[in-house]
Coordinates of C-alpha atoms in Angstrom, one line a residue:
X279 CA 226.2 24.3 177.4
X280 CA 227.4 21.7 175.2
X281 CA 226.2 18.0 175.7
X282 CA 225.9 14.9 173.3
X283 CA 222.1 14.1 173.5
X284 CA 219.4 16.5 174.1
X285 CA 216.2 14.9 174.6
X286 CA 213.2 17.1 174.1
X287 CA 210.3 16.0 175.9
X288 CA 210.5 14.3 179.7
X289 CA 207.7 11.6 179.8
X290 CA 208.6 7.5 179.4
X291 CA 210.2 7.9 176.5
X292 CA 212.4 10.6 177.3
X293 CA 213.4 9.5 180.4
X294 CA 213.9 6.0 179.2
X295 CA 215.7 7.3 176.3
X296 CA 218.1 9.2 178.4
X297 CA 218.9 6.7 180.8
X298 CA 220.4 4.5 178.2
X299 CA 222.1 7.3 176.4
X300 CA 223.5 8.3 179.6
X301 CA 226.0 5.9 178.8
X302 CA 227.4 7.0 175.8
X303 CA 227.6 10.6 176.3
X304 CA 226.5 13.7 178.3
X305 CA 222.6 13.9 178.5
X306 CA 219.7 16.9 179.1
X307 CA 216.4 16.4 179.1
X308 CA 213.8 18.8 178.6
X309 CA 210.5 19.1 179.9
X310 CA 208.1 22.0 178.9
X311 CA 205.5 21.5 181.9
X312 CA 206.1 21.6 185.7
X313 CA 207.0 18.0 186.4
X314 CA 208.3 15.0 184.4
X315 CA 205.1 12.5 182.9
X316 CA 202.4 15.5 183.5
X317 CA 200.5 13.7 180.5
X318 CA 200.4 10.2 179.3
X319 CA 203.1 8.6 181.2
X320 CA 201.8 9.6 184.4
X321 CA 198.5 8.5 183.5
X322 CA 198.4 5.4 181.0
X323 CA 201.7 4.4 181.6
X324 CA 201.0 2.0 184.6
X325 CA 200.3 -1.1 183.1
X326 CA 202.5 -3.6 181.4
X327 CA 200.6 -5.6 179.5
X328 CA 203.2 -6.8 176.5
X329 CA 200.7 -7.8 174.0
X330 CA 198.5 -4.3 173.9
X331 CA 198.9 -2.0 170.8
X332 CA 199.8 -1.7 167.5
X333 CA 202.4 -4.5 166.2
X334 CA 205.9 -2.8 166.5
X335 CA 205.1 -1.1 170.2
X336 CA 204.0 -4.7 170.9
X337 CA 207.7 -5.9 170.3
X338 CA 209.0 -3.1 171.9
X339 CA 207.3 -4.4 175.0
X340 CA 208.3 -7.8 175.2
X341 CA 211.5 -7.2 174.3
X342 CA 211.1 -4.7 177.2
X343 CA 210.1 -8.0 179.5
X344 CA 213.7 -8.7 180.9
X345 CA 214.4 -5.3 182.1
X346 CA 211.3 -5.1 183.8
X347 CA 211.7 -8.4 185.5
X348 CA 215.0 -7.6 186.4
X349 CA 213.7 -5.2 189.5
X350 CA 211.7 -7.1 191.5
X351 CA 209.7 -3.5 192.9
X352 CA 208.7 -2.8 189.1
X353 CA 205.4 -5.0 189.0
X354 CA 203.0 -5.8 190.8
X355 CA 200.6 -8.6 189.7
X356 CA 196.8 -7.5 188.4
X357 CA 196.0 -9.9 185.3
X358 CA 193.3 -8.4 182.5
X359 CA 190.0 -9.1 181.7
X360 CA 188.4 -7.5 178.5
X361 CA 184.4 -7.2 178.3
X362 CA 182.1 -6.6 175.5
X363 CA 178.7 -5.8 174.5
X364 CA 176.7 -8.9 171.9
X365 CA 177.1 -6.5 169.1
X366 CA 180.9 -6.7 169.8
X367 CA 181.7 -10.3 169.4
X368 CA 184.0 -9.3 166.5
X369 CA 186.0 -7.1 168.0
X370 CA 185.7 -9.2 171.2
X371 CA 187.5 -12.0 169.5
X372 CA 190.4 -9.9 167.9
X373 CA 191.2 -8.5 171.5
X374 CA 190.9 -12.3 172.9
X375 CA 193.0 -13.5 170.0
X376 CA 195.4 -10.4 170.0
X377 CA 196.0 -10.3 173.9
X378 CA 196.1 -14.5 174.3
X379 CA 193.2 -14.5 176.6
X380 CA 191.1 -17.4 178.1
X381 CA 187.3 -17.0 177.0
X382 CA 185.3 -17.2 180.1
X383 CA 181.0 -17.1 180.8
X384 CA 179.9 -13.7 182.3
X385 CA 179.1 -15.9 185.5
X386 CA 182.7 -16.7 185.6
X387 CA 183.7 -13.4 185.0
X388 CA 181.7 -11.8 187.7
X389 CA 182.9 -14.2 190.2
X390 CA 185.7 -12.1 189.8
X391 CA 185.4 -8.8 189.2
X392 CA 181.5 -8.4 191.0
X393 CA 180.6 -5.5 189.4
X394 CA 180.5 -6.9 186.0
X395 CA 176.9 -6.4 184.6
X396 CA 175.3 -9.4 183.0
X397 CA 172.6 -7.1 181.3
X398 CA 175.3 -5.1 179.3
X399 CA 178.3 -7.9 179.2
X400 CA 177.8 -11.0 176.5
X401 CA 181.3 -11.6 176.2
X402 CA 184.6 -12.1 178.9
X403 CA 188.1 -13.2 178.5
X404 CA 191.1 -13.0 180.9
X405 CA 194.2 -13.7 181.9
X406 CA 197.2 -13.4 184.3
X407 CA 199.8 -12.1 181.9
X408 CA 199.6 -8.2 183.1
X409 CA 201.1 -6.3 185.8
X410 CA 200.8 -3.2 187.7
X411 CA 203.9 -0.6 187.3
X412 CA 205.0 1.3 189.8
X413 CA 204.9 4.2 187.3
X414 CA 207.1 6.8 190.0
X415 CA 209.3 4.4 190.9
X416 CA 210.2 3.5 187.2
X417 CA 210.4 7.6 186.1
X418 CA 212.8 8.4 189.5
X419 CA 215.1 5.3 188.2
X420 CA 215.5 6.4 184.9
X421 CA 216.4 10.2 186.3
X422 CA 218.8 8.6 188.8
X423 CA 220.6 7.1 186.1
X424 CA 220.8 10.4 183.7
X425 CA 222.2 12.4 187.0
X426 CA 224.4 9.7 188.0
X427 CA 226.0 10.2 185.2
X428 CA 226.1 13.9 184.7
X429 CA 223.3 14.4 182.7
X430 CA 220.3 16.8 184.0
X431 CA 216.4 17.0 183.8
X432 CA 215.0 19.9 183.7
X433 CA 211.2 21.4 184.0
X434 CA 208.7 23.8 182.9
X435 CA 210.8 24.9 179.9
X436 CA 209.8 25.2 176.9
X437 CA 211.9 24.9 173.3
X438 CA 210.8 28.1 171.7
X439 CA 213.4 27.4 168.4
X440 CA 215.9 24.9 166.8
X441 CA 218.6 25.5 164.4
X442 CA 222.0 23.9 163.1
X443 CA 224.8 24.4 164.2
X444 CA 227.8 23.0 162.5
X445 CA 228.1 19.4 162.8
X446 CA 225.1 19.4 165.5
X447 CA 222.3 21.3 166.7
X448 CA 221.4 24.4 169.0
X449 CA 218.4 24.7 170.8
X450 CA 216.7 27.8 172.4
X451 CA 214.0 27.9 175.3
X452 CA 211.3 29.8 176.5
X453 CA 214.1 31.3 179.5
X454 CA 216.7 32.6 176.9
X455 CA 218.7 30.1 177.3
X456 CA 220.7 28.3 174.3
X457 CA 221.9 24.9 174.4
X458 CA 224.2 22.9 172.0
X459 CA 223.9 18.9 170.9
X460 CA 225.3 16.3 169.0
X461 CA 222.2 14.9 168.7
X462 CA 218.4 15.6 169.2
X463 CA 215.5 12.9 170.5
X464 CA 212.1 14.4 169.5
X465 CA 210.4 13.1 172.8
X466 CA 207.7 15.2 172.9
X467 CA 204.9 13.0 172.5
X468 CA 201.8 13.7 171.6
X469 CA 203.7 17.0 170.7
X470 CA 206.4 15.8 168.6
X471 CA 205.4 17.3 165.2
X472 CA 205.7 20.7 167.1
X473 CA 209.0 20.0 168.2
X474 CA 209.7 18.6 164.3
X475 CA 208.6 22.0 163.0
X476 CA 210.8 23.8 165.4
X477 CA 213.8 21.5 163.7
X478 CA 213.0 22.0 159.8
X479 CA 211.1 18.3 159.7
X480 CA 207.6 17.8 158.1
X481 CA 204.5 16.9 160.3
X482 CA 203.0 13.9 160.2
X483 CA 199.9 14.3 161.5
X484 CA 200.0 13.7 165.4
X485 CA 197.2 15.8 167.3
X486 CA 197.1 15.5 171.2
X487 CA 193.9 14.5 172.3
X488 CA 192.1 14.0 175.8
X489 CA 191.1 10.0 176.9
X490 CA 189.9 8.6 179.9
X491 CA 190.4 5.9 182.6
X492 CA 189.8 4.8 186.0
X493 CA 191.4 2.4 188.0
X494 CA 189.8 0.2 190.8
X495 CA 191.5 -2.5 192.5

């Protein structure tokens, strides 16, 4: 089947990507596991907090800000508070600094979040500028907006091979099934220098690793 962006990889940026693409041209997205954001953007992806990560994802997210705003059932207010240890002050004041956070005593801090320990915390900083996403909400949008424009997401398949194929590409999955693009968006997270192989590209490096997090009201 012939469409005009193939998107390889069906987890925030994938589904973001193909939402505004869906505009321009015909779009498919491809997912290799069961259901859309199985890794990362199921899990990590729930917070908007603008000023977190390296510099250029930083500007992505605040030039992100208006869109978010503009559905009032997107966020959900939280705020942040970052913690450390007296043998972190250094660190501690490049996150205060880095996130524009209000430096606060561990008294201060634990009159708000209890369970703060004052044996292990020296340090606390916080403020309001961070919200909860409603991370299912903002994944079904962007797939509403692919289908209602003809394009398609589909699951638990897997790109097997990549090749060109005159002026675009064609891509093969793990069902037999070949598909034909204009264009290819290497999606695939934590994947993407598999996918990059697939296409001819170089590595550069990425390895998927395991992290953890809990969240508690």
């Amino acid at each position: 089947m012939e469409h005009d962006f193939l998107i390889i990889g069906g987890g925030i940026a994938g589904l973001s990507a193909g939402a505004e693409l869906s505009a321009l041209g015909r779009v498919l997205v491809l997912e290799a596991e069961a259901h859309v954001a199985h890794h990362a953007s199921g899990r990590s992806a729930a917070l908007y907090e603008p000023r977190y990560g390296l510099p250029a994802v930083v500007e992505l997210s605040l030039a992100s800000e208006a869109a978010f705003r503009a559905d009032p059932l997107l966020l959900a207010d939280r705020g942040l508070m970052v913690l450390a240890r007296a043998d972190q002050r250094a660190q501690f004041d490049r996150d205060r600094d880095g996130f524009h956070l209000t430096e606060m005593s561990v008294e201060a801090a634990r009159a708000i979040v209890p369970i703060v320990n004052p044996e292990t915390v020296a340090f606390a900083g916080a403020a309001d500028h961070a919200w909860d996403i409603d991370t299912d909400y903002l994944l079904q949008g962007h797939m509403k907006r692919i289908r209602a424009a003809g394009g398609q997401v589909v699951t638990g398949t897997r790109v097997v091979a990549i090749g060109r194929d005159g002026p675009g590409w064609r891509v093969t999955t793990d069902r037999g099934e070949e598909h034909r693009a204009r264009m290819i968006v290497n999606a695939a997270g934590a994947w993407v220098d598999v996918v990059a192989e697939l296409a001819g590209v170089r590595p550069l490096g990425f390895q998927p690793n395991r992290r953890s997090m809990a969240r508690i009201p």
